[in-house]
Amino acid sequence: MAYFNEEMEASIDAIDPKIGELIKSELERQRTHIELIASENFVPRAVLEAAGAVLTNKYAEGYPHNKYYGGCEFVEEIEEIANARAKAIFGANHSNVQPHSGTSANQAVYFTVMNPGDTMLAMRLDQGGHLSHGHPINFTGRLYSIATYGVDRETETINYDEVERLAKESRPKIIVAGASAYPRKLDFKRFRAIADEVGAILMTDMAHIAGLVAGGVHDNPTPHSHFVTSTTHKTLRGARGAFVLCTDVFAKDLDRIVFPGIQGGPILQIIAGKAITFKLASEPSFKLYAAQIVKNAASLSAALAERGFRIVSGGTDNHLMLVDLRPKKQTGKDAVKLLGEAGITANKNAIPFDPEKPMITSGLRFGTAAITTRGMKEAEMTVIADAIDKVLSSPDDVALRKSVRSKMADLGAAFPLYESL
Ligand code: PLP
C-alpha cells in the first residue's frame, strides 16, 4: 500500500526518467529553435496547467445538465463556460467544445449533414486544403464523392467564379471553405452566396485563422456559415483540440453526432484549457497579438522576396506564406532538413501546380504565430529571412549552418519561453 502511495505522488523524473528527459529536451528545442510551422504556437502557462489538471480523472459523457455520470457539477460548469465564451467571441448561436481534434470537428459536421455517397466540394489538398476535406485516404475520400476547387494558375488565389461553376456542376451537399495553406483572406460572403445558389450547406474550417478572426484581423466566417469548425491550438494559441459552432437549427443534431455519434467521454482538462484559451482570446491584448502576427508575416514574406524567393500569390494577408524554392534550386524536403540543422523549424509544402511529388515539394510553408508569441517583431523577421536565405543559398556549407544555429539560439534566448518551468 505504501508503495502505491509513493508511486502516486512521485514526479515524472522519478517514475520514468527517460520520458522526463525527453520532455525537457523538447522544451529546450522549443526555446532554442525558431518555430515557423504555421499550425504551431506556444500556449500560455495557464493552459499548460489546465491540460495537466485532475480533470483527466473524470468521465462526463453527455452535455451539461444531462450527463450520464455522477459528480459532474464542476466539469459541466467548465464546459458551459467554454461554450459561452466561444459563442461570445465568434458571435455564434451554438457551440460544441467536445471534439478532440480538427478532424473530429469536421467529421461531426459531415456526419450531421451528409450520408455516405453524398458530394462535398472542398479545396484541393495540393493547393491548400486539408486531409479531412476529401483526401482519398482520409475517411472523407472513402465515404463521400469529392469535388474540388483550387487556385487560379495566374493569380494563385481562389477564383470564386470557378468555385461557383464547380458547385453548379457537382451539386454538393456541403461546401467547405477554409484551408491549411492559403495565404489570402477568404470571401465568406461569396462562399455563402454560392452555397445558397446550389442549396448546399456552407462549412467554414477556420482552424488556421481562428486567432486572427478572434483578434479582428480576418473576417469572421460565423455570420455567413451554417457551421464553423476550428482547432484551438494554431493562431488561437490554446489547448490542443477543436470546437464546432453552428446555427440553432443544427444544434441538436450536431451534439448527437459528436456524442454518442463519433466520440465517447470529453477530454475535460482540455476543455478547461479551451475555456482559458477563449478568455485570453477575447482580451484587448489578443487583438494586438493577432495584428502583430499579420504584420510579421507580411514583413517576413517581403524580406524573403527581397532575397530572391518567390512568394506564392505575391505575399500574404494572414499568418502564413508559401515560399517557392525553385529560384534557389532547392526542394521543400531538402530545405526543411537544412533549416532544421540551422535551428529553424518549418515544413515542406506543395505549391500550386507543383511539379514535385508531395513527399518532395517545391515549397515551404512559414507561419508567424509562434514567433510572434515569443515577442518577435519586424526587425527579427529580417534577421530570420537573412538566416533562411544564407542557409538555403549555401547547402554545402556545414559550418554556416552551425553558426546560424547558434545565432538562432541567441535570438531565442532574447525572447524567453516558459521561464517558470
Ligand atoms: N482543418 C485544417 C484547416 C487544418 O489545417 C488542420 C490541421 O492542420 C485540421 C483541420 C486538423 O486538425 P487536427 O490535426 O487537430 O485533426
Short mmCIF file of C-alpha atoms and ligand atoms in Angstrom, two decimals:
data_model
loop_
_atom_site.label_atom_id
_atom_site.label_comp_id
_atom_site.label_asym_id
_atom_site.label_seq_id
_atom_site.Cartn_x
_atom_site.Cartn_y
_atom_site.Cartn_z
CA MET A 1 0.00 0.00 0.00
CA ALA A 2 2.84 2.36 0.94
CA TYR A 3 4.43 1.62 -2.42
CA PHE A 4 1.22 2.56 -4.22
CA ASN A 5 1.09 5.94 -2.46
CA GLU A 6 4.71 6.66 -3.20
CA GLU A 7 4.10 5.96 -6.85
CA MET A 8 1.02 8.17 -6.84
CA GLU A 9 2.93 11.17 -5.52
CA ALA A 10 6.16 10.75 -7.50
CA SER A 11 7.21 13.09 -10.32
CA ILE A 12 7.78 12.07 -13.93
CA ASP A 13 11.52 12.20 -13.33
CA ALA A 14 11.23 9.69 -10.50
CA ILE A 15 8.75 7.37 -12.25
CA ASP A 16 10.06 7.49 -15.78
CA PRO A 17 13.34 9.41 -16.16
CA LYS A 18 13.58 8.61 -19.86
CA ILE A 19 10.26 10.31 -20.67
CA GLY A 20 11.10 13.14 -18.24
CA GLU A 21 14.37 13.71 -20.06
CA LEU A 22 12.68 13.72 -23.47
CA ILE A 23 10.11 16.28 -22.29
CA LYS A 24 12.97 18.51 -21.06
CA SER A 25 14.76 18.10 -24.39
CA GLU A 26 11.59 19.14 -26.22
CA LEU A 27 11.28 22.25 -24.03
CA GLU A 28 14.89 23.11 -24.81
CA ARG A 29 14.25 22.58 -28.53
CA GLN A 30 11.25 24.92 -28.38
CA ARG A 31 13.35 27.53 -26.59
CA THR A 32 16.37 27.39 -28.87
CA HIS A 33 14.79 26.91 -32.31
CA ILE A 34 12.91 29.43 -34.39
CA GLU A 35 9.45 27.96 -34.86
CA LEU A 36 7.99 28.72 -38.27
CA ILE A 37 5.47 25.88 -38.58
CA ALA A 38 2.26 27.74 -39.41
CA SER A 39 0.00 25.40 -37.44
CA GLU A 40 2.01 25.63 -34.22
CA ASN A 41 2.13 28.03 -31.32
CA PHE A 42 3.16 28.22 -27.65
CA VAL A 43 0.29 28.02 -25.20
CA PRO A 44 0.18 30.18 -22.08
CA ARG A 45 1.32 28.61 -18.82
CA ALA A 46 -2.31 28.64 -17.59
CA VAL A 47 -3.31 26.39 -20.48
CA LEU A 48 -0.44 24.00 -19.71
CA GLU A 49 -1.66 23.83 -16.11
CA ALA A 50 -5.23 23.10 -17.20
CA ALA A 51 -4.03 20.37 -19.57
CA GLY A 52 -2.28 18.68 -16.67
CA ALA A 53 -5.17 19.05 -14.24
CA VAL A 54 -7.00 16.34 -12.27
CA LEU A 55 -9.92 16.77 -14.66
CA THR A 56 -8.25 13.94 -16.59
CA ASN A 57 -9.70 11.58 -13.97
CA LYS A 58 -13.32 12.38 -14.77
CA TYR A 59 -15.83 10.87 -17.15
CA ALA A 60 -18.61 13.22 -18.28
CA GLU A 61 -20.35 11.69 -21.28
CA GLY A 62 -23.28 13.78 -22.45
CA TYR A 63 -23.83 17.51 -22.18
CA PRO A 64 -24.07 19.91 -19.21
CA HIS A 65 -27.13 19.17 -17.02
CA ASN A 66 -27.68 15.95 -18.92
CA LYS A 67 -24.56 13.94 -18.15
CA TYR A 68 -24.55 10.17 -17.87
CA TYR A 69 -22.29 10.15 -14.78
CA GLY A 70 -22.47 11.50 -11.25
CA GLY A 71 -20.03 14.06 -9.88
CA CYS A 72 -20.12 16.28 -12.97
CA GLU A 73 -21.11 19.51 -11.22
CA PHE A 74 -17.72 21.18 -11.64
CA VAL A 75 -16.73 19.85 -15.03
CA GLU A 76 -20.06 20.70 -16.58
CA GLU A 77 -19.69 24.27 -15.39
CA ILE A 78 -16.28 24.38 -17.08
CA GLU A 79 -17.84 23.07 -20.31
CA GLU A 80 -20.64 25.65 -20.13
CA ILE A 81 -18.14 28.46 -19.63
CA ALA A 82 -16.08 27.26 -22.59
CA ASN A 83 -19.18 27.15 -24.82
CA ALA A 84 -20.40 30.56 -23.69
CA ARG A 85 -17.01 32.13 -24.36
CA ALA A 86 -16.70 30.53 -27.80
CA LYS A 87 -20.17 31.78 -28.75
CA ALA A 88 -19.38 35.28 -27.50
CA ILE A 89 -16.07 35.60 -29.35
CA PHE A 90 -17.35 34.41 -32.71
CA GLY A 91 -20.97 35.53 -32.42
CA ALA A 92 -22.42 32.02 -32.74
CA ASN A 93 -25.80 30.62 -31.72
CA HIS A 94 -24.43 27.27 -30.63
CA SER A 95 -21.06 25.82 -29.65
CA ASN A 96 -19.78 22.31 -29.00
CA VAL A 97 -16.31 22.19 -27.43
CA GLN A 98 -16.08 18.40 -27.16
CA PRO A 99 -14.35 17.48 -30.45
CA HIS A 100 -10.91 16.10 -29.69
CA SER A 101 -9.33 17.41 -32.89
CA GLY A 102 -9.95 19.47 -36.00
CA THR A 103 -10.50 16.29 -37.97
CA SER A 104 -13.15 15.09 -35.48
CA ALA A 105 -14.85 18.50 -35.60
CA ASN A 106 -15.07 18.25 -39.39
CA GLN A 107 -16.27 14.66 -39.16
CA ALA A 108 -19.03 15.76 -36.79
CA VAL A 109 -20.32 18.29 -39.31
CA TYR A 110 -20.10 15.90 -42.26
CA PHE A 111 -21.98 13.22 -40.32
CA THR A 112 -24.60 15.77 -39.30
CA VAL A 113 -25.48 16.79 -42.84
CA MET A 114 -24.27 14.07 -45.23
CA ASN A 115 -24.87 10.41 -45.93
CA PRO A 116 -22.24 8.13 -47.49
CA GLY A 117 -22.16 8.73 -51.23
CA ASP A 118 -23.13 12.41 -50.97
CA THR A 119 -20.94 15.01 -52.61
CA MET A 120 -18.76 17.58 -50.91
CA LEU A 121 -16.90 20.43 -52.60
CA ALA A 122 -13.66 21.50 -50.93
CA MET A 123 -10.24 22.90 -51.66
CA ARG A 124 -7.71 20.53 -53.22
CA LEU A 125 -5.15 19.30 -50.73
CA ASP A 126 -2.24 20.08 -53.07
CA GLN A 127 -3.42 23.69 -53.38
CA GLY A 128 -4.08 24.42 -49.73
CA GLY A 129 -6.89 22.18 -48.46
CA HIS A 130 -6.70 19.74 -45.52
CA LEU A 131 -6.72 15.92 -45.48
CA SER A 132 -10.13 15.97 -43.79
CA HIS A 133 -11.54 17.92 -46.74
CA GLY A 134 -11.64 14.90 -49.06
CA HIS A 135 -8.24 13.24 -49.41
CA PRO A 136 -8.67 9.72 -50.87
CA ILE A 137 -7.03 8.01 -47.86
CA ASN A 138 -8.99 10.08 -45.34
CA PHE A 139 -12.46 8.89 -44.25
CA THR A 140 -13.91 11.75 -46.31
CA GLY A 141 -12.42 10.38 -49.52
CA ARG A 142 -13.68 6.91 -48.67
CA LEU A 143 -17.22 7.88 -47.70
CA TYR A 144 -18.11 10.77 -49.97
CA SER A 145 -17.91 11.78 -53.56
CA ILE A 146 -15.33 14.57 -53.65
CA ALA A 147 -15.38 17.59 -55.93
CA THR A 148 -12.53 20.08 -55.56
CA TYR A 149 -11.71 23.67 -56.29
CA GLY A 150 -8.22 25.09 -56.40
CA VAL A 151 -6.46 28.35 -57.13
CA ASP A 152 -6.08 30.22 -60.38
CA ARG A 153 -2.82 29.39 -62.18
CA GLU A 154 -2.01 33.07 -62.75
CA THR A 155 -3.05 34.76 -59.51
CA GLU A 156 -2.61 31.68 -57.25
CA THR A 157 -5.74 32.81 -55.43
CA ILE A 158 -9.23 31.29 -55.34
CA ASN A 159 -11.29 32.20 -58.37
CA TYR A 160 -14.81 32.41 -56.93
CA ASP A 161 -16.45 32.27 -60.36
CA GLU A 162 -14.75 28.91 -60.81
CA VAL A 163 -15.95 27.74 -57.38
CA GLU A 164 -19.47 28.73 -58.44
CA ARG A 165 -19.14 26.84 -61.72
CA LEU A 166 -17.87 23.73 -59.91
CA ALA A 167 -20.67 23.99 -57.35
CA LYS A 168 -23.30 24.14 -60.09
CA GLU A 169 -21.67 21.19 -61.83
CA SER A 170 -21.20 18.95 -58.77
CA ARG A 171 -24.31 19.97 -56.77
CA PRO A 172 -22.62 19.29 -53.40
CA LYS A 173 -24.45 18.73 -50.14
CA ILE A 174 -21.73 20.70 -48.40
CA ILE A 175 -19.17 23.28 -49.49
CA VAL A 176 -16.05 23.61 -47.37
CA ALA A 177 -14.33 26.98 -47.11
CA GLY A 178 -11.01 27.05 -45.29
CA ALA A 179 -7.53 25.72 -45.77
CA SER A 180 -4.23 24.66 -44.26
CA ALA A 181 -2.01 26.54 -46.67
CA TYR A 182 -3.80 29.51 -48.20
CA PRO A 183 -2.12 32.87 -47.56
CA ARG A 184 -5.00 35.12 -48.59
CA LYS A 185 -8.26 36.26 -46.99
CA LEU A 186 -11.32 34.16 -47.73
CA ASP A 187 -14.51 35.72 -49.05
CA PHE A 188 -17.09 34.04 -46.83
CA LYS A 189 -19.95 36.14 -48.18
CA ARG A 190 -19.26 34.89 -51.69
CA PHE A 191 -18.89 31.28 -50.49
CA ARG A 192 -22.30 31.55 -48.81
CA ALA A 193 -23.89 33.05 -51.91
CA ILE A 194 -22.56 30.12 -53.94
CA ALA A 195 -23.80 27.62 -51.34
CA ASP A 196 -27.25 29.22 -51.33
CA GLU A 197 -27.39 29.18 -55.12
CA VAL A 198 -26.93 25.40 -55.24
CA GLY A 199 -28.77 24.59 -51.99
CA ALA A 200 -25.59 23.47 -50.19
CA ILE A 201 -24.56 23.83 -46.56
CA LEU A 202 -21.52 26.07 -46.00
CA MET A 203 -18.98 24.77 -43.52
CA THR A 204 -16.01 27.02 -42.82
CA ASP A 205 -12.97 25.33 -41.34
CA MET A 206 -11.19 28.26 -39.71
CA ALA A 207 -8.58 26.12 -37.92
CA HIS A 208 -5.65 28.16 -39.17
CA ILE A 209 -7.14 31.63 -38.89
CA ALA A 210 -9.30 31.35 -35.75
CA GLY A 211 -6.91 33.55 -33.74
CA LEU A 212 -6.91 36.16 -36.48
CA VAL A 213 -10.71 36.13 -36.50
CA ALA A 214 -10.83 36.41 -32.70
CA GLY A 215 -8.33 39.26 -32.88
CA GLY A 216 -10.32 41.09 -35.52
CA VAL A 217 -7.74 40.93 -38.33
CA HIS A 218 -9.63 38.46 -40.52
CA ASP A 219 -13.33 38.49 -41.43
CA ASN A 220 -15.48 36.33 -39.20
CA PRO A 221 -16.99 33.38 -41.08
CA THR A 222 -19.68 32.73 -38.45
CA PRO A 223 -22.42 35.07 -39.75
CA HIS A 224 -22.04 33.57 -43.23
CA SER A 225 -21.67 29.86 -42.41
CA HIS A 226 -24.11 27.16 -41.32
CA PHE A 227 -21.21 25.53 -39.47
CA VAL A 228 -17.79 26.75 -38.41
CA THR A 229 -15.15 24.27 -37.27
CA SER A 230 -11.80 25.09 -35.76
CA THR A 231 -8.84 23.76 -33.90
CA THR A 232 -7.85 25.66 -30.78
CA HIS A 233 -4.08 25.32 -30.97
CA LYS A 234 -2.95 27.26 -34.02
CA THR A 235 -3.29 31.06 -34.21
CA LEU A 236 -5.84 30.82 -31.38
CA ARG A 237 -2.91 29.75 -29.17
CA GLY A 238 -4.72 27.33 -26.92
CA ALA A 239 -5.12 23.78 -25.71
CA ARG A 240 -4.76 21.18 -28.47
CA GLY A 241 -8.31 20.38 -29.55
CA ALA A 242 -11.24 21.74 -31.50
CA PHE A 243 -14.81 23.02 -31.46
CA VAL A 244 -17.79 23.44 -33.74
CA LEU A 245 -20.12 26.44 -33.99
CA CYS A 246 -23.46 26.29 -35.76
CA THR A 247 -26.82 27.91 -36.17
CA ASP A 248 -29.65 26.83 -33.83
CA VAL A 249 -31.38 24.58 -36.34
CA PHE A 250 -28.40 22.21 -36.45
CA ALA A 251 -27.52 22.35 -32.75
CA LYS A 252 -29.32 19.20 -31.55
CA ASP A 253 -28.24 17.05 -34.47
CA LEU A 254 -24.63 18.20 -34.22
CA ASP A 255 -24.47 17.47 -30.49
CA ARG A 256 -25.90 14.00 -31.01
CA ILE A 257 -23.28 13.28 -33.65
CA VAL A 258 -20.34 14.47 -31.51
CA PHE A 259 -21.61 12.32 -28.64
CA PRO A 260 -22.57 9.50 -28.91
CA GLY A 261 -22.10 9.55 -32.69
CA ILE A 262 -18.34 9.75 -33.02
CA GLN A 263 -16.85 10.25 -29.54
CA GLY A 264 -17.20 8.98 -26.02
CA GLY A 265 -16.15 10.98 -22.97
CA PRO A 266 -14.99 14.56 -23.47
CA ILE A 267 -11.39 15.38 -22.53
CA LEU A 268 -12.21 17.71 -19.66
CA GLN A 269 -8.74 19.01 -18.89
CA ILE A 270 -8.52 20.14 -22.50
CA ILE A 271 -11.99 21.68 -22.33
CA ALA A 272 -10.75 23.69 -19.32
CA GLY A 273 -7.76 24.67 -21.48
CA LYS A 274 -10.15 25.74 -24.25
CA ALA A 275 -12.14 27.86 -21.78
CA ILE A 276 -8.94 29.65 -20.75
CA THR A 277 -7.94 29.99 -24.40
CA PHE A 278 -11.24 31.71 -25.22
CA LYS A 279 -10.89 34.01 -22.19
CA LEU A 280 -7.45 35.14 -23.31
CA ALA A 281 -8.50 35.47 -26.95
CA SER A 282 -11.24 37.91 -26.00
CA GLU A 283 -8.88 40.28 -24.18
CA PRO A 284 -7.60 43.51 -25.80
CA SER A 285 -4.01 42.22 -25.72
CA PHE A 286 -5.01 39.39 -28.07
CA LYS A 287 -6.04 41.95 -30.69
CA LEU A 288 -2.52 43.38 -30.56
CA TYR A 289 -1.09 39.87 -30.78
CA ALA A 290 -3.21 38.97 -33.85
CA ALA A 291 -2.31 42.24 -35.58
CA GLN A 292 1.39 41.63 -34.93
CA ILE A 293 1.16 38.08 -36.37
CA VAL A 294 -0.10 39.55 -39.63
CA LYS A 295 2.49 42.37 -39.63
CA ASN A 296 5.25 39.83 -39.01
CA ALA A 297 4.03 37.56 -41.81
CA ALA A 298 3.94 40.49 -44.25
CA SER A 299 7.39 41.54 -43.13
CA LEU A 300 8.92 38.03 -43.36
CA SER A 301 7.36 37.47 -46.77
CA ALA A 302 8.66 40.82 -48.09
CA ALA A 303 12.14 40.16 -46.69
CA LEU A 304 12.24 36.73 -48.35
CA ALA A 305 11.03 38.17 -51.66
CA GLU A 306 13.81 40.80 -51.48
CA ARG A 307 16.27 37.93 -51.14
CA GLY A 308 15.10 36.20 -54.31
CA PHE A 309 12.46 33.77 -53.07
CA ARG A 310 9.16 33.66 -54.93
CA ILE A 311 6.19 34.09 -52.62
CA VAL A 312 3.08 32.27 -53.85
CA SER A 313 0.35 34.80 -54.78
CA GLY A 314 2.87 37.58 -54.23
CA GLY A 315 2.51 37.85 -50.46
CA THR A 316 0.18 37.13 -47.56
CA ASP A 317 -2.88 38.60 -45.83
CA ASN A 318 -2.72 36.27 -42.85
CA HIS A 319 -0.24 34.41 -40.65
CA LEU A 320 1.32 32.22 -43.32
CA MET A 321 3.14 32.29 -46.61
CA LEU A 322 4.09 29.70 -49.20
CA VAL A 323 7.61 30.04 -50.48
CA ASP A 324 8.52 28.73 -53.93
CA LEU A 325 12.09 27.46 -53.64
CA ARG A 326 12.71 26.87 -57.33
CA PRO A 327 14.58 30.17 -57.81
CA LYS A 328 17.00 28.87 -55.15
CA LYS A 329 17.20 25.44 -56.82
CA GLN A 330 16.00 23.70 -53.66
CA THR A 331 13.21 21.27 -52.85
CA GLY A 332 10.96 21.55 -49.82
CA LYS A 333 12.26 18.24 -48.48
CA ASP A 334 15.91 19.28 -48.58
CA ALA A 335 15.18 22.79 -47.34
CA VAL A 336 13.43 21.51 -44.19
CA LYS A 337 16.50 19.43 -43.37
CA LEU A 338 18.96 22.25 -43.99
CA LEU A 339 16.91 24.74 -41.97
CA GLY A 340 16.46 22.19 -39.18
CA GLU A 341 20.23 21.85 -38.89
CA ALA A 342 20.38 25.63 -38.64
CA GLY A 343 17.84 25.84 -35.79
CA ILE A 344 14.85 26.89 -37.89
CA THR A 345 11.80 24.61 -37.89
CA ALA A 346 9.45 24.59 -40.88
CA ASN A 347 7.53 22.17 -43.07
CA LYS A 348 7.71 21.36 -46.73
CA ASN A 349 4.56 22.20 -48.65
CA ALA A 350 3.32 21.75 -52.19
CA ILE A 351 2.95 25.00 -54.05
CA PRO A 352 0.04 25.32 -56.50
CA PHE A 353 0.71 23.21 -59.63
CA ASP A 354 3.84 21.82 -58.01
CA PRO A 355 5.91 19.73 -60.41
CA GLU A 356 7.44 17.79 -57.50
CA LYS A 357 5.89 14.82 -55.68
CA PRO A 358 4.03 15.52 -52.37
CA MET A 359 6.89 13.98 -50.34
CA ILE A 360 9.43 16.26 -52.04
CA THR A 361 7.60 19.52 -52.99
CA SER A 362 8.98 22.79 -54.36
CA GLY A 363 7.83 24.82 -51.39
CA LEU A 364 7.97 25.66 -47.74
CA ARG A 365 5.15 26.95 -45.60
CA PHE A 366 6.14 29.52 -42.99
CA GLY A 367 3.89 30.96 -40.28
CA THR A 368 4.48 33.67 -37.70
CA ALA A 369 2.02 32.79 -34.90
CA ALA A 370 4.63 31.11 -32.67
CA ILE A 371 7.47 33.60 -33.10
CA THR A 372 5.01 36.44 -32.51
CA THR A 373 4.01 34.81 -29.23
CA ARG A 374 7.67 34.98 -28.24
CA GLY A 375 7.54 38.74 -28.77
CA MET A 376 9.41 38.98 -32.06
CA LYS A 377 8.59 41.87 -34.36
CA GLU A 378 9.51 43.18 -37.82
CA ALA A 379 13.22 43.63 -37.02
CA GLU A 380 13.54 39.95 -36.11
CA MET A 381 11.72 38.94 -39.31
CA THR A 382 14.58 40.46 -41.30
CA VAL A 383 17.14 38.56 -39.23
CA ILE A 384 15.23 35.30 -39.77
CA ALA A 385 14.80 35.90 -43.53
CA ASP A 386 18.51 36.57 -43.78
CA ALA A 387 19.32 33.33 -41.98
CA ILE A 388 16.94 31.34 -44.21
CA ASP A 389 18.46 32.87 -47.32
CA LYS A 390 22.04 32.18 -46.25
CA VAL A 391 21.33 28.56 -45.31
CA LEU A 392 19.37 27.73 -48.47
CA SER A 393 21.78 29.55 -50.76
CA SER A 394 24.78 27.54 -49.50
CA PRO A 395 23.53 23.98 -48.96
CA ASP A 396 27.09 22.58 -48.83
CA ASP A 397 28.25 24.90 -46.07
CA VAL A 398 28.01 22.86 -42.88
CA ALA A 399 29.91 25.45 -40.83
CA LEU A 400 27.47 28.15 -41.89
CA ARG A 401 24.52 26.09 -40.66
CA LYS A 402 26.31 25.58 -37.35
CA SER A 403 26.90 29.29 -36.93
CA VAL A 404 23.30 30.16 -37.91
CA ARG A 405 22.08 27.58 -35.40
CA SER A 406 23.96 29.32 -32.64
CA LYS A 407 22.65 32.73 -33.79
CA MET A 408 19.08 31.39 -33.78
CA ALA A 409 19.60 30.03 -30.25
CA ASP A 410 20.81 33.50 -29.20
CA LEU A 411 17.76 35.06 -30.83
CA GLY A 412 15.56 32.59 -28.96
CA ALA A 413 17.31 33.42 -25.70
CA ALA A 414 16.48 37.10 -26.21
CA PHE A 415 12.77 36.13 -26.25
CA PRO A 416 12.49 33.75 -23.29
CA LEU A 417 9.93 30.97 -23.27
CA TYR A 418 8.38 29.38 -20.18
CA GLU A 419 10.89 30.88 -17.76
CA SER A 420 8.91 29.50 -14.83
CA LEU A 421 9.17 25.89 -16.00
N1 PLP B 1 -8.51 21.77 -40.60
C1 PLP B 1 -7.47 22.48 -41.02
C2 PLP B 1 -7.72 23.62 -41.99
C3 PLP B 1 -6.18 22.20 -40.57
O1 PLP B 1 -5.13 22.90 -41.04
C4 PLP B 1 -5.99 21.13 -39.66
C5 PLP B 1 -4.67 20.78 -39.12
O2 PLP B 1 -3.64 21.15 -39.54
C6 PLP B 1 -7.10 20.39 -39.28
C7 PLP B 1 -8.35 20.74 -39.76
C8 PLP B 1 -6.99 19.17 -38.44
O3 PLP B 1 -6.73 19.36 -37.15
P1 PLP B 1 -6.22 18.11 -36.25
O4 PLP B 1 -4.78 17.91 -36.59
O5 PLP B 1 -6.47 18.60 -34.86
O6 PLP B 1 -7.07 16.93 -36.60
#
